Amino acid sequence: MIIRQSQLVVDCADPARLAAFWGALMGAAPVDRDPGWSYIDPPEGLRLAFQRVPEPRSGKNRLHLDLEVEDLTGAADAAVALGGRRSGAAQRDAVGAFQVMHDPEGNEFCFVAEAVP
């Protein structure tokens, strides 16, 4: 048996809102299949789907996306302009840097950038 990844599903309160946020961030058109299910197909990577659930988000994500960017500050600024928010300051070391972010519903993700030689 061969198993292939098809999509990553995010439980949320407002699928259309999150699909619009993530679509704008990743350059993908949001698709609202119905009021409880939306998704995006980024140019690179896995489909991200958003599924309405009745319970609120609680606690820290057990899984998050790392999104590679060239301009850490610019990517974070763009996410904030779209309704996301930073979580603390960017962390930097000899290998690169990352910025922890939250989408409009508080789901964590990170922008990561390799160190420039």
PDB file of C-alpha atoms in Angstrom, residues 5-66:
ATOM      1  CA  GLN A   5      -0.366  13.180   1.584  1.00  0.00           C
ATOM      2  CA  SER A   6      -3.344  14.998   0.121  1.00  0.00           C
ATOM      3  CA  GLN A   7      -3.988  17.934   2.438  1.00  0.00           C
ATOM      4  CA  LEU A   8      -3.520  19.366   5.893  1.00  0.00           C
ATOM      5  CA  VAL A   9      -6.827  20.212   7.594  1.00  0.00           C
ATOM      6  CA  VAL A  10      -7.102  22.972  10.187  1.00  0.00           C
ATOM      7  CA  ASP A  11     -10.067  22.927  12.561  1.00  0.00           C
ATOM      8  CA  CYS A  12     -11.452  26.440  12.947  1.00  0.00           C
ATOM      9  CA  ALA A  13     -14.478  28.659  13.563  1.00  0.00           C
ATOM     10  CA  ASP A  14     -14.469  30.520  10.218  1.00  0.00           C
ATOM     11  CA  PRO A  15     -13.109  28.496   7.266  1.00  0.00           C
ATOM     12  CA  ALA A  16     -13.645  31.237   4.666  1.00  0.00           C
ATOM     13  CA  ARG A  17     -11.762  33.810   6.757  1.00  0.00           C
ATOM     14  CA  LEU A  18      -8.782  31.528   7.262  1.00  0.00           C
ATOM     15  CA  ALA A  19      -8.729  30.458   3.609  1.00  0.00           C
ATOM     16  CA  ALA A  20      -8.687  34.142   2.614  1.00  0.00           C
ATOM     17  CA  PHE A  21      -5.822  34.891   5.057  1.00  0.00           C
ATOM     18  CA  TRP A  22      -3.695  31.897   4.063  1.00  0.00           C
ATOM     19  CA  GLY A  23      -4.500  32.336   0.369  1.00  0.00           C
ATOM     20  CA  ALA A  24      -3.336  35.958   0.401  1.00  0.00           C
ATOM     21  CA  LEU A  25      -0.239  34.999   2.375  1.00  0.00           C
ATOM     22  CA  MET A  26       0.740  32.098   0.114  1.00  0.00           C
ATOM     23  CA  GLY A  27      -0.449  33.325  -3.292  1.00  0.00           C
ATOM     24  CA  ALA A  28      -3.394  30.957  -3.683  1.00  0.00           C
ATOM     25  CA  ALA A  29      -7.044  31.587  -4.486  1.00  0.00           C
ATOM     26  CA  PRO A  30      -9.346  30.563  -1.631  1.00  0.00           C
ATOM     27  CA  VAL A  31     -12.087  28.080  -2.495  1.00  0.00           C
ATOM     28  CA  ASP A  32     -15.204  28.029  -0.305  1.00  0.00           C
ATOM     29  CA  ARG A  33     -16.729  24.606  -0.932  1.00  0.00           C
ATOM     30  CA  ASP A  34     -19.519  25.235   1.568  1.00  0.00           C
ATOM     31  CA  PRO A  35     -19.922  27.281   4.803  1.00  0.00           C
ATOM     32  CA  GLY A  36     -18.077  24.623   6.788  1.00  0.00           C
ATOM     33  CA  TRP A  37     -15.186  23.863   4.428  1.00  0.00           C
ATOM     34  CA  SER A  38     -12.708  26.035   2.521  1.00  0.00           C
ATOM     35  CA  TYR A  39      -9.249  25.387   1.126  1.00  0.00           C
ATOM     36  CA  ILE A  40      -6.287  26.754  -0.793  1.00  0.00           C
ATOM     37  CA  ASP A  41      -3.841  25.078  -3.168  1.00  0.00           C
ATOM     38  CA  PRO A  42      -0.545  26.963  -2.745  1.00  0.00           C
ATOM     39  CA  PRO A  43       1.728  27.107  -5.813  1.00  0.00           C
ATOM     40  CA  GLU A  44       4.190  24.935  -3.884  1.00  0.00           C
ATOM     41  CA  GLY A  45       3.251  22.465  -1.228  1.00  0.00           C
ATOM     42  CA  LEU A  46       0.290  20.729   0.251  1.00  0.00           C
ATOM     43  CA  ARG A  47      -3.369  21.784   0.051  1.00  0.00           C
ATOM     44  CA  LEU A  48      -4.470  23.589   3.218  1.00  0.00           C
ATOM     45  CA  ALA A  49      -8.093  22.969   4.135  1.00  0.00           C
ATOM     46  CA  PHE A  50     -10.136  24.677   6.839  1.00  0.00           C
ATOM     47  CA  GLN A  51     -12.966  22.831   8.529  1.00  0.00           C
ATOM     48  CA  ARG A  52     -15.546  24.405  10.833  1.00  0.00           C
ATOM     49  CA  VAL A  53     -15.750  22.788  14.257  1.00  0.00           C
ATOM     50  CA  PRO A  54     -18.011  23.788  17.164  1.00  0.00           C
ATOM     51  CA  GLU A  55     -15.407  23.805  19.941  1.00  0.00           C
ATOM     52  CA  PRO A  56     -13.015  26.747  20.409  1.00  0.00           C
ATOM     53  CA  ARG A  57      -9.275  26.374  19.996  1.00  0.00           C
ATOM     54  CA  SER A  58      -7.542  25.668  23.303  1.00  0.00           C
ATOM     55  CA  GLY A  59      -3.859  25.414  24.138  1.00  0.00           C
ATOM     56  CA  LYS A  60      -0.787  25.420  21.964  1.00  0.00           C
ATOM     57  CA  ASN A  61      -0.812  23.779  18.525  1.00  0.00           C
ATOM     58  CA  ARG A  62       0.740  20.317  18.488  1.00  0.00           C
ATOM     59  CA  LEU A  63       1.605  20.851  14.817  1.00  0.00           C
ATOM     60  CA  HIS A  64       2.537  24.016  12.934  1.00  0.00           C
ATOM     61  CA  LEU A  65       3.758  25.112   9.516  1.00  0.00           C
ATOM     62  CA  ASP A  66       7.248  26.486   8.884  1.00  0.00           C
TER      63      ASP A  66
END
